[in-house]
XYZ file of C-alpha atoms in Angstrom:
675
model
C -12.028 6.598 -7.260
C -10.930 4.368 -10.141
C -11.565 0.622 -10.317
C -9.597 -2.475 -11.294
C -11.576 -2.435 -14.537
C -10.491 1.111 -15.346
C -6.855 0.276 -14.501
C -6.887 -2.132 -17.408
C -8.177 0.321 -20.013
C -4.958 2.199 -20.672
C -3.818 5.663 -19.622
C -6.654 7.907 -18.355
C -6.388 10.833 -20.754
C -9.834 12.266 -21.465
C -10.386 13.704 -19.014
C -6.978 13.821 -17.368
C -6.969 12.919 -13.669
C -6.431 15.758 -11.215
C -2.780 16.498 -10.458
C -2.540 16.205 -6.684
C 1.257 16.022 -6.614
C 3.052 14.353 -3.740
C 0.647 13.165 -1.086
C 1.131 14.268 2.510
C 1.507 11.627 5.198
C 3.223 9.160 2.848
C 6.972 8.486 2.983
C 8.737 9.800 -0.115
C 11.997 8.955 -1.847
C 14.891 11.376 -1.257
C 15.381 14.077 -3.859
C 17.751 12.878 -6.585
C 20.562 15.030 -7.947
C 21.427 13.496 -11.340
C 23.287 16.572 -12.615
C 21.673 16.580 -16.072
C 22.861 18.956 -18.756
C 20.226 21.114 -20.536
C 20.261 18.649 -23.445
C 19.762 15.709 -21.065
C 16.876 17.526 -19.353
C 15.216 17.963 -22.749
C 15.721 14.276 -23.475
C 14.218 13.267 -20.124
C 11.155 15.386 -20.831
C 10.743 14.001 -24.356
C 11.065 10.433 -23.081
C 8.333 11.046 -20.512
C 5.986 12.778 -22.956
C 6.228 10.070 -25.622
C 3.608 8.043 -23.731
C 1.003 10.749 -24.460
C -0.657 12.157 -27.621
C 0.493 15.615 -28.827
C -2.531 17.585 -27.609
C -1.981 16.352 -24.030
C 1.777 16.887 -24.108
C 1.256 20.648 -23.907
C -0.567 20.252 -20.581
C 1.856 17.759 -19.108
C 5.195 19.220 -20.219
C 5.371 22.033 -17.586
C 4.478 19.794 -14.660
C 6.854 17.025 -15.753
C 9.625 19.606 -16.084
C 8.842 20.831 -12.576
C 9.018 17.274 -11.182
C 12.404 16.791 -12.815
C 13.739 20.003 -11.249
C 12.207 19.408 -7.817
C 12.814 15.675 -7.402
C 15.460 14.708 -9.976
C 13.069 12.317 -11.768
C 9.722 12.392 -13.559
C 7.370 10.131 -11.583
C 4.129 11.497 -13.152
C 2.322 12.008 -9.832
C -0.848 13.051 -11.708
C -1.265 9.427 -12.810
C -0.797 7.783 -9.401
C -4.075 5.786 -9.271
C -6.866 6.913 -6.995
C -7.399 3.339 -5.835
C -6.465 1.311 -2.763
C -3.285 -0.355 -3.997
C -3.118 -3.952 -2.732
C -3.181 -7.587 -3.822
C -6.864 -8.145 -4.644
C -8.193 -11.714 -4.997
C -7.072 -12.951 -8.396
C -10.561 -13.462 -9.831
C -11.243 -9.721 -9.592
C -8.682 -8.820 -12.251
C -10.286 -8.499 -15.732
C -7.879 -10.695 -17.715
C -7.969 -13.332 -20.454
C -5.399 -15.588 -18.772
C -4.856 -16.719 -15.187
C -1.172 -15.941 -15.554
C -1.819 -12.277 -16.395
C -4.182 -11.869 -13.456
C -1.579 -13.366 -11.110
C 1.074 -10.962 -12.415
C -1.271 -8.000 -11.834
C -1.803 -9.169 -8.262
C 1.952 -9.362 -7.696
C 2.548 -5.884 -9.185
C -0.099 -4.285 -6.992
C 1.275 -6.036 -3.922
C 4.700 -4.513 -4.622
C 3.068 -1.048 -4.608
C 0.835 -1.588 -1.565
C 1.687 1.235 0.917
C 1.874 -1.400 3.673
C 4.578 -3.144 1.629
C 6.320 -0.471 -0.439
C 8.935 1.850 1.024
C 8.055 4.880 -1.155
C 4.790 3.925 -2.886
C 4.232 7.159 -4.838
C 7.734 6.916 -6.326
C 7.091 3.234 -7.201
C 9.925 2.122 -4.864
C 9.345 -1.176 -3.105
C 12.484 -1.378 -0.961
C 16.182 -0.538 -0.716
C 15.687 3.181 -1.336
C 15.700 2.774 -5.128
C 14.216 -0.635 -5.925
C 11.679 0.386 -8.559
C 8.637 -1.513 -9.840
C 8.359 0.977 -12.720
C 10.122 4.213 -13.580
C 6.883 6.233 -13.779
C 3.120 5.838 -13.465
C 2.458 5.823 -17.231
C 4.382 2.554 -17.422
C 2.170 1.092 -14.679
C -1.056 1.929 -16.543
C 0.207 0.615 -19.873
C 1.490 -2.618 -18.330
C -1.840 -3.298 -16.643
C -3.600 -2.681 -19.962
C -1.322 -5.089 -21.810
C -1.798 -7.776 -19.170
C -5.583 -7.430 -19.446
C -5.395 -7.985 -23.224
C -2.804 -10.776 -23.177
C -3.613 -14.244 -24.503
C -1.757 -17.546 -24.099
C -0.223 -16.859 -27.512
C 1.512 -13.623 -26.462
C 4.457 -12.470 -24.336
C 4.799 -9.026 -22.766
C 8.351 -7.624 -22.915
C 9.574 -5.117 -20.302
C 12.691 -2.956 -20.799
C 13.639 -1.395 -17.428
C 10.047 -0.523 -16.550
C 9.080 0.328 -20.127
C 6.444 -2.027 -21.609
C 7.767 -2.655 -25.101
C 4.545 -4.414 -26.073
C 2.819 -7.751 -26.610
C 4.496 -10.070 -29.112
C 3.393 -13.353 -30.726
C 4.548 -16.327 -28.660
C 3.258 -19.755 -27.565
C 1.559 -21.304 -24.506
C 4.895 -22.906 -23.499
C 6.755 -19.573 -23.510
C 6.836 -17.124 -20.582
C 3.950 -14.675 -20.538
C 6.322 -11.952 -19.360
C 10.047 -11.265 -19.846
C 11.640 -8.527 -17.714
C 15.085 -6.969 -17.883
C 16.204 -4.135 -15.631
C 19.316 -1.995 -15.780
C 21.121 -4.034 -18.423
C 23.633 -1.291 -19.171
C 26.835 -2.003 -21.107
C 29.406 -2.976 -18.409
C 31.837 -0.102 -19.016
C 28.988 2.366 -18.417
C 27.458 0.641 -15.402
C 28.595 3.205 -12.844
C 26.661 5.149 -10.211
C 27.077 8.420 -12.059
C 25.820 6.943 -15.312
C 22.940 5.255 -13.514
C 21.728 8.484 -11.915
C 21.624 10.132 -15.335
C 20.145 7.186 -17.214
C 17.383 6.760 -14.646
C 16.596 10.479 -14.682
C 16.488 10.440 -18.483
C 14.036 7.530 -18.238
C 15.890 4.782 -20.102
C 16.994 2.409 -17.352
C 15.877 1.366 -13.876
C 17.210 -0.283 -10.733
C 14.890 -3.211 -10.115
C 16.685 -4.404 -6.975
C 15.953 -8.147 -6.828
C 12.234 -8.708 -6.318
C 10.903 -5.158 -6.791
C 11.345 -4.923 -10.550
C 10.462 -8.595 -11.021
C 7.140 -8.218 -9.120
C 8.023 -10.968 -6.620
C 8.423 -9.102 -3.321
C 6.288 -10.516 -0.504
C 6.916 -7.846 2.112
C 9.492 -8.133 4.874
C 8.546 -11.733 5.702
C 11.167 -12.958 3.241
C 14.022 -11.200 4.960
C 12.609 -12.113 8.391
C 13.112 -15.761 7.535
C 16.556 -15.173 6.041
C 17.579 -13.161 9.099
C 16.255 -15.866 11.435
C 18.426 -18.453 9.692
C 21.413 -16.106 9.616
C 21.315 -15.165 13.307
C 20.555 -18.768 14.323
C 23.541 -20.086 12.364
C 25.751 -17.177 13.484
C 25.071 -18.243 17.068
C 26.054 -21.794 16.204
C 29.214 -20.799 14.365
C 30.557 -17.892 16.414
C 29.188 -18.541 19.907
C 28.825 -22.328 19.795
C 25.219 -21.979 20.974
C 21.860 -23.372 19.909
C 20.037 -21.159 22.442
C 20.577 -17.403 22.092
C 18.674 -16.359 25.234
C 20.368 -13.330 26.775
C 22.644 -12.758 23.784
C 22.636 -9.336 22.130
C 22.466 -8.663 18.380
C 23.060 -5.035 17.366
C 22.354 -3.743 13.865
C 20.723 -0.868 11.975
C 17.818 -0.332 9.630
C 14.049 -0.707 10.035
C 13.020 0.125 6.467
C 11.763 -2.069 3.637
C 14.065 -5.085 3.987
C 15.925 -4.220 7.168
C 12.639 -3.832 9.068
C 12.619 -7.603 9.424
C 15.514 -7.647 11.864
C 13.424 -6.826 14.928
C 10.963 -9.652 14.313
C 13.789 -12.094 13.544
C 15.499 -11.319 16.858
C 12.302 -12.185 18.716
C 11.792 -15.428 16.796
C 15.321 -16.684 17.578
C 14.913 -15.655 21.221
C 17.700 -13.074 21.584
C 17.888 -9.350 22.350
C 17.844 -7.288 19.171
C 18.825 -3.595 19.304
C 18.199 -1.884 15.976
C 19.069 1.742 15.224
C 17.009 3.728 12.696
C 17.361 7.425 11.811
C 13.950 7.697 10.110
C 11.258 7.994 12.760
C 8.508 7.151 10.263
C 10.096 3.806 9.394
C 10.728 3.011 13.065
C 7.161 3.763 14.157
C 5.740 1.786 11.208
C 7.470 -1.341 12.537
C 6.333 -0.554 16.070
C 2.698 -0.191 14.954
C 2.958 -3.497 13.083
C 4.046 -5.166 16.303
C 7.406 -6.141 14.836
C 9.305 -3.861 17.211
C 8.504 -4.295 20.895
C 9.944 -1.076 22.350
C 11.375 2.227 21.100
C 13.547 4.938 22.609
C 15.418 7.980 21.381
C 17.677 8.036 24.442
C 21.044 6.291 24.315
C 21.096 6.166 28.118
C 17.733 4.399 28.176
C 18.831 2.100 25.333
C 21.883 0.927 27.274
C 19.914 0.644 30.524
C 17.217 -1.465 28.845
C 19.833 -3.632 27.114
C 21.493 -4.378 30.475
C 18.155 -5.296 32.048
C 17.270 -7.662 29.234
C 20.684 -9.358 29.322
C 20.420 -9.942 33.063
C 16.893 -11.404 32.810
C 17.524 -13.193 29.494
C 14.475 -11.472 28.056
C 13.394 -11.794 24.466
C 13.393 -8.202 23.254
C 13.424 -6.094 20.101
C 14.398 -2.530 20.955
C 14.392 0.260 18.390
C 16.827 3.111 18.956
C 15.695 6.248 17.118
C 19.092 7.620 16.202
C 22.236 6.917 14.245
C 23.818 3.497 14.641
C 27.305 5.043 14.769
C 26.330 6.773 18.021
C 25.119 3.421 19.325
C 28.318 1.566 18.383
C 30.478 4.315 19.882
C 28.453 4.213 23.098
C 28.996 0.446 23.316
C 32.742 1.085 22.961
C 32.529 3.691 25.738
C 30.779 1.187 28.025
C 33.465 -1.404 27.292
C 36.343 0.998 27.906
C 34.914 2.524 31.085
C 33.244 -0.461 32.763
C 34.982 -3.410 31.111
C 31.559 -4.772 30.151
C 30.984 -6.032 26.602
C 27.266 -5.552 26.000
C 27.007 -7.033 22.501
C 27.674 -10.538 21.155
C 26.731 -10.373 17.468
C 26.516 -7.476 15.060
C 25.812 -6.516 11.472
C 24.338 -3.693 9.386
C 21.359 -3.449 7.058
C 21.395 0.143 5.907
C 20.929 0.486 2.140
C 24.659 0.949 1.746
C 24.499 -0.028 -1.925
C 23.056 3.496 -2.303
C 25.052 5.396 0.347
C 24.972 8.911 -1.080
C 21.292 9.136 -1.986
C 19.492 8.165 1.212
C 20.793 4.668 1.833
C 23.153 5.665 4.651
C 22.860 8.760 6.848
C 25.969 10.370 8.359
C 26.226 10.539 12.137
C 27.253 14.223 12.060
C 23.782 15.421 10.970
C 20.187 14.910 12.020
C 17.827 13.176 9.593
C 16.155 16.281 8.132
C 19.427 18.218 7.981
C 21.083 15.325 6.152
C 18.265 15.140 3.597
C 18.609 18.859 2.930
C 22.395 18.659 2.427
C 22.007 15.578 0.221
C 19.974 17.660 -2.235
C 21.835 20.978 -1.924
C 25.468 19.848 -1.770
C 25.956 16.180 -2.792
C 29.744 16.457 -2.627
C 29.735 17.667 0.980
C 27.162 15.003 1.864
C 29.358 12.277 0.364
C 32.310 13.462 2.418
C 30.290 13.240 5.650
C 29.003 9.755 4.754
C 32.530 8.491 4.212
C 33.744 10.051 7.470
C 30.793 8.411 9.238
C 31.655 5.037 7.715
C 35.202 5.340 9.036
C 33.894 6.043 12.553
C 31.393 3.207 12.183
C 34.128 0.692 11.363
C 36.494 2.037 14.031
C 33.935 1.310 16.751
C 33.258 -2.183 15.418
C 36.991 -2.909 15.232
C 37.408 -1.998 18.904
C 34.563 -4.301 19.994
C 35.869 -7.108 17.809
C 39.026 -7.208 19.921
C 36.797 -8.856 22.526
C 34.398 -11.804 22.205
C 32.191 -9.974 19.686
C 31.485 -11.128 16.121
C 30.485 -8.936 13.179
C 29.516 -9.964 9.659
C 28.699 -8.084 6.477
C 25.047 -8.596 5.583
C 25.541 -8.248 1.855
C 24.427 -4.617 1.693
C 27.845 -3.395 0.433
C 28.663 -1.991 3.888
C 32.273 -3.220 3.950
C 32.767 -2.429 0.276
C 31.689 1.190 0.796
C 33.651 1.401 4.041
C 36.757 0.269 2.161
C 36.141 2.903 -0.519
C 35.853 5.469 2.276
C 39.258 4.480 3.653
C 38.027 2.563 6.714
C 40.214 -0.155 8.240
C 38.400 -3.207 6.857
C 41.249 -4.787 4.898
C 42.417 -8.369 5.386
C 46.128 -8.944 4.676
C 46.780 -11.404 1.854
C 43.130 -11.700 0.912
C 41.515 -11.654 -2.508
C 39.260 -8.833 -3.716
C 36.093 -10.326 -2.248
C 37.386 -10.728 1.308
C 37.525 -8.225 4.158
C 38.452 -8.268 7.844
C 34.902 -9.409 8.548
C 33.261 -12.117 6.461
C 30.234 -11.791 4.281
C 27.380 -13.727 5.827
C 27.459 -15.917 2.703
C 31.106 -16.803 3.275
C 30.672 -17.907 6.878
C 26.997 -18.491 7.561
C 24.794 -19.069 4.512
C 27.300 -20.192 1.870
C 27.250 -23.871 2.757
C 23.456 -23.732 2.889
C 23.339 -22.426 -0.692
C 25.902 -25.006 -1.757
C 23.639 -27.776 -0.481
C 20.873 -26.374 -2.681
C 18.856 -24.634 0.045
C 17.500 -21.176 -0.667
C 14.461 -18.873 -0.270
C 11.457 -20.562 -1.892
C 8.197 -18.548 -1.792
C 4.560 -18.832 -2.633
C 1.519 -16.524 -2.792
C -2.073 -17.708 -2.439
C -3.858 -15.647 -5.079
C -7.274 -16.188 -3.482
C -6.205 -13.723 -0.793
C -7.772 -16.081 1.759
C -5.742 -16.706 4.958
C -7.296 -20.178 5.115
C -5.601 -21.078 1.827
C -2.285 -19.962 3.313
C -2.885 -22.148 6.374
C -3.539 -25.146 4.109
C -0.329 -24.510 2.149
C 1.606 -24.319 5.436
C 0.316 -27.779 6.333
C 1.055 -29.193 2.885
C 4.596 -27.796 2.883
C 5.326 -29.119 6.381
C 4.101 -32.593 5.463
C 6.140 -32.638 2.245
C 9.366 -31.784 4.089
C 8.678 -34.226 6.918
C 8.211 -37.044 4.410
C 11.579 -36.268 2.820
C 13.325 -36.325 6.202
C 11.593 -39.611 7.116
C 12.824 -41.173 3.871
C 16.420 -40.389 4.881
C 18.795 -37.486 4.257
C 22.328 -36.588 5.371
C 22.761 -34.963 8.791
C 23.710 -31.577 7.300
C 20.647 -31.585 5.060
C 18.438 -32.791 7.907
C 19.482 -29.796 10.021
C 18.227 -27.420 7.314
C 14.943 -29.288 6.957
C 14.388 -29.280 10.721
C 15.061 -25.524 10.952
C 12.542 -24.847 8.192
C 9.880 -27.207 9.512
C 10.176 -25.367 12.824
C 9.893 -22.047 10.970
C 6.790 -22.996 9.017
C 5.055 -24.264 12.169
C 5.828 -21.009 13.972
C 5.248 -18.601 11.073
C 1.504 -18.119 11.497
C 1.953 -17.234 15.187
C 4.172 -14.252 14.406
C 1.824 -12.286 12.093
C 4.330 -12.248 9.248
C 1.897 -11.551 6.423
C 2.166 -7.991 5.121
C 0.302 -7.556 1.849
C -0.371 -10.740 -0.097
C -1.091 -14.075 1.579
C 2.476 -15.312 1.168
C 4.962 -17.624 2.815
C 8.669 -18.368 2.521
C 10.943 -21.186 3.596
C 14.389 -22.401 2.617
C 14.369 -25.651 0.673
C 16.467 -27.639 -1.727
C 15.422 -29.007 -5.118
C 13.719 -32.109 -3.722
C 11.700 -30.096 -1.204
C 10.669 -27.401 -3.676
C 9.384 -29.918 -6.208
C 7.520 -31.901 -3.540
C 5.838 -28.757 -2.192
C 4.891 -27.524 -5.678
C 3.351 -30.865 -6.613
C 1.391 -30.971 -3.342
C 0.033 -27.450 -3.958
C -0.915 -28.156 -7.552
C -2.764 -31.326 -6.616
C -4.591 -29.488 -3.814
C -5.753 -26.882 -6.355
C -6.946 -29.652 -8.668
C -8.923 -31.217 -5.791
C -10.470 -27.876 -4.884
C -8.831 -27.718 -1.464
C -7.166 -24.442 -2.450
C -9.592 -21.888 -3.884
C -7.321 -20.289 -6.502
C -3.924 -20.628 -8.195
C -0.687 -20.343 -6.235
C 2.286 -18.298 -7.478
C 5.735 -19.763 -6.827
C 8.820 -17.566 -6.817
C 11.958 -16.945 -4.804
C 14.293 -14.220 -3.764
C 16.948 -13.775 -6.437
C 19.316 -14.145 -3.473
C 19.411 -17.910 -3.949
C 21.423 -20.942 -4.974
C 21.694 -20.073 -8.665
C 19.881 -16.760 -9.107
C 22.694 -14.336 -8.418
C 26.311 -13.720 -9.343
C 27.507 -11.250 -6.707
C 31.190 -11.356 -5.691
C 30.593 -9.527 -2.422
C 27.567 -11.568 -1.382
C 25.960 -14.630 -3.015
C 29.109 -15.875 -4.729
C 31.633 -14.503 -2.240
C 32.525 -18.084 -1.270
C 33.396 -19.047 -4.853
C 37.146 -19.632 -4.711
C 38.106 -20.682 -8.251
C 38.522 -17.081 -9.447
C 35.103 -16.888 -11.123
C 33.400 -14.723 -8.482
C 33.191 -11.786 -10.928
C 31.656 -13.885 -13.735
C 27.902 -13.732 -14.330
C 27.270 -16.835 -16.447
C 25.223 -18.541 -13.730
C 22.571 -15.839 -13.341
C 22.127 -15.442 -17.095
C 21.891 -19.205 -17.645
C 19.385 -19.382 -14.801
C 17.147 -16.774 -16.452
C 17.341 -18.405 -19.884
C 16.950 -21.945 -18.577
C 13.846 -21.125 -16.545
C 12.299 -19.568 -19.669
C 12.290 -22.654 -21.853
C 11.425 -25.006 -18.981
C 8.077 -23.330 -18.419
C 8.354 -20.348 -16.053
C 5.351 -18.001 -16.258
C 7.644 -14.997 -16.135
C 11.371 -14.401 -15.897
C 13.551 -11.425 -14.906
C 17.209 -10.464 -15.300
C 18.655 -7.466 -13.444
C 21.848 -5.503 -13.081
C 22.102 -4.479 -9.456
C 20.302 -5.724 -6.382
C 21.308 -5.785 -2.742
C 24.925 -4.713 -3.120
C 24.433 -2.061 -5.759
C 24.448 -1.026 -9.373
C 27.236 -2.621 -11.396
C 28.141 -5.025 -8.556
C 25.830 -7.948 -9.372
C 23.716 -9.680 -12.015
C 20.664 -11.578 -10.798
C 17.827 -13.566 -12.318
C 14.442 -14.701 -11.051
C 11.151 -16.254 -12.068
C 7.449 -16.562 -11.266
C 5.451 -19.729 -11.860
C 1.667 -20.026 -11.650
C 0.238 -23.340 -10.408
C -3.362 -23.762 -11.565
C -4.036 -27.439 -10.802
C -3.385 -28.720 -14.324
C -1.018 -31.509 -15.355
C 0.783 -28.972 -17.513
C 1.498 -26.799 -14.451
C 2.959 -29.779 -12.601
C 5.244 -30.665 -15.523
C 6.486 -27.085 -15.706
C 7.066 -26.948 -11.949
C 9.160 -30.129 -11.976
C 11.311 -28.827 -14.857
C 11.734 -25.237 -13.666
C 12.405 -25.980 -9.999
C 14.906 -28.731 -10.773
C 16.930 -26.495 -13.093
C 16.563 -23.431 -10.893
C 18.477 -25.220 -8.106
C 20.689 -27.618 -10.072
C 22.337 -24.832 -12.065
C 23.721 -23.267 -8.891
C 24.694 -26.503 -7.156
C 26.675 -27.626 -10.203
C 28.462 -24.259 -10.443
C 29.348 -24.287 -6.743
C 30.615 -27.850 -6.998
C 32.969 -26.868 -9.806
C 34.267 -23.844 -7.925
C 35.206 -25.939 -4.923
C 32.942 -24.123 -2.446
C 31.065 -27.263 -1.422
C 32.708 -29.943 0.675
C 30.641 -33.042 -0.086
C 29.620 -32.030 -3.599
C 29.702 -35.586 -4.961
C 26.949 -36.567 -2.487
C 24.729 -33.612 -3.405
C 25.201 -34.087 -7.144
C 24.575 -37.819 -6.903
C 21.344 -37.184 -5.002
C 20.192 -34.639 -7.577
C 21.122 -36.988 -10.400
C 18.851 -39.641 -8.927
C 16.023 -37.122 -8.429
C 16.162 -35.159 -11.654
C 18.486 -36.863 -14.108
C 21.180 -34.206 -13.668
C 24.579 -35.283 -15.018
C 27.333 -32.710 -14.462
C 31.035 -32.285 -15.062
C 32.660 -32.821 -11.683
C 36.125 -31.409 -10.999
C 38.991 -33.600 -9.883
C 40.823 -32.724 -6.683
C 44.051 -30.826 -7.338
C 46.855 -30.925 -4.778
C 48.845 -27.752 -4.124
C 52.319 -29.286 -4.329
C 52.328 -30.322 -8.032
C 51.023 -26.877 -8.969
C 53.629 -25.045 -6.906
C 56.387 -27.296 -8.201
C 55.371 -26.741 -11.818
C 55.421 -22.968 -11.340
C 58.830 -22.757 -9.643
C 61.437 -20.870 -11.721
């Protein structure tokens, strides 16, 4: 059994660790089929072996070649550490800087088997959201972090640690880029090959930036989404007795069951992978499970009649569930569902992100590896059936939204009836949840703000909950607009309830949605509590890249940008760069995340609060820019109604002065363009 100390000493080479291969009893990533040529296979093997001295290459070459042939990628299973992978208290990491120790903690949390989807393949969530491309990169990165001083910056190229470079205390300690492939070559086919060859990586959003906090983050986002969907579509504040049907109980989607319980509705979630379903049931996030459609419908009816709060997992394909709901409607006249969505990993539909209804789980995995073309055809047929069932239900008082997982985009590519006459390229028959539900929230500056107590002590987390609640309550008491007040009230309610719902998986972390004023106030309160000794260790601030200014994604985060700039990625890049010189501890820029490779650019950051005045100055600068960048962009694009009010408020708080657009009437434009 290795130790944290040995993790920081570089690759274990003499002697080599035992090669135990893939471990039994652990979920594993689907076999990849990159279709490499013989020359590309040679290149993949050379790229993997370059981390090792020549005398060891002879031993490793055959097993790496076997991994490539068996699994479609070289993961280097021999070097998967024989250590309990989790977020250890920060003082246990042998580092020269607090920042490096905090980054180590965050990396190990992303690979914790309780957190990660496929821990041995270094996948945190989404089926292909990698922390690293292989285990050699993990060992080298930990070694570099242990050596790092305040005068150095570690540079990461798609999982590959380029090295430590001279820097300054004001600069980020870590700069990460993932998947930054030239746009014309940013296709799925190219990605599969480039990843297999070992030169690029899909970092998702918070996997490859080391900022994932387990499914709690998406629980909160789903709570807000379902709550606001009820307000918008059903005109209800209370969702008792209302039914929300969806699919997915994996890394991110596993949050849906817990969210349904928190908002007080009936959640029915289909999942084809029994391991993922039972994991959520064991965690207490899923109240009941069944593999019988008859029992599923019977239980749903009971819960509706009694207005029970229920999360019910159906072990089967969601297409069967949707088609059964159509059958019930057509034969009994009873509509059993009110709200619906989908959280399969549809950004990765042909490599394990979406399973076709025509095949069982194991049979589908086998076909995926043996005949990818046939598998793709079945997936697309399944998507057409999926949409057909939803379309029938939507003729009644049922409301469906796209959850930003590329479901409607892939359905459209499969030929499903999701088109919207006269719409632009980012609109479908059903709205993205950003367009209808969360877009105005982002435009007001509210987004997923997170923190991790690096002490690992639940008591520290409880103290931060109290500090955050007090900070938000003080802002509300000082006076805010009604729309802003609603968001604060929702999040104060969330933070008060969070501890009751056992949301911590992995690190002692919390999330809430806040605007710039709230984020700065919370950060300052935390930093001062560390300085006073009330909190035992530093706190790491971060956010989901799915935020106000972190992501340019025309089918999700920026789908409500109506000035024609939805396909432009200036905002995410400026966010990444701006956070760097304002004091972020680390920064990340990714191609891909949520909706898929080549469909999005997103940026994120991590910031370590250590109780110093310097940390407070950095927090004020970083958090102000991190929100203001996105609010200003959304104001200019016309996606925010009362943008002058928001910008004026932010100007008073942070000195922001922006170029505001003038209103443009349609008639002069139309008249000028008449022949």
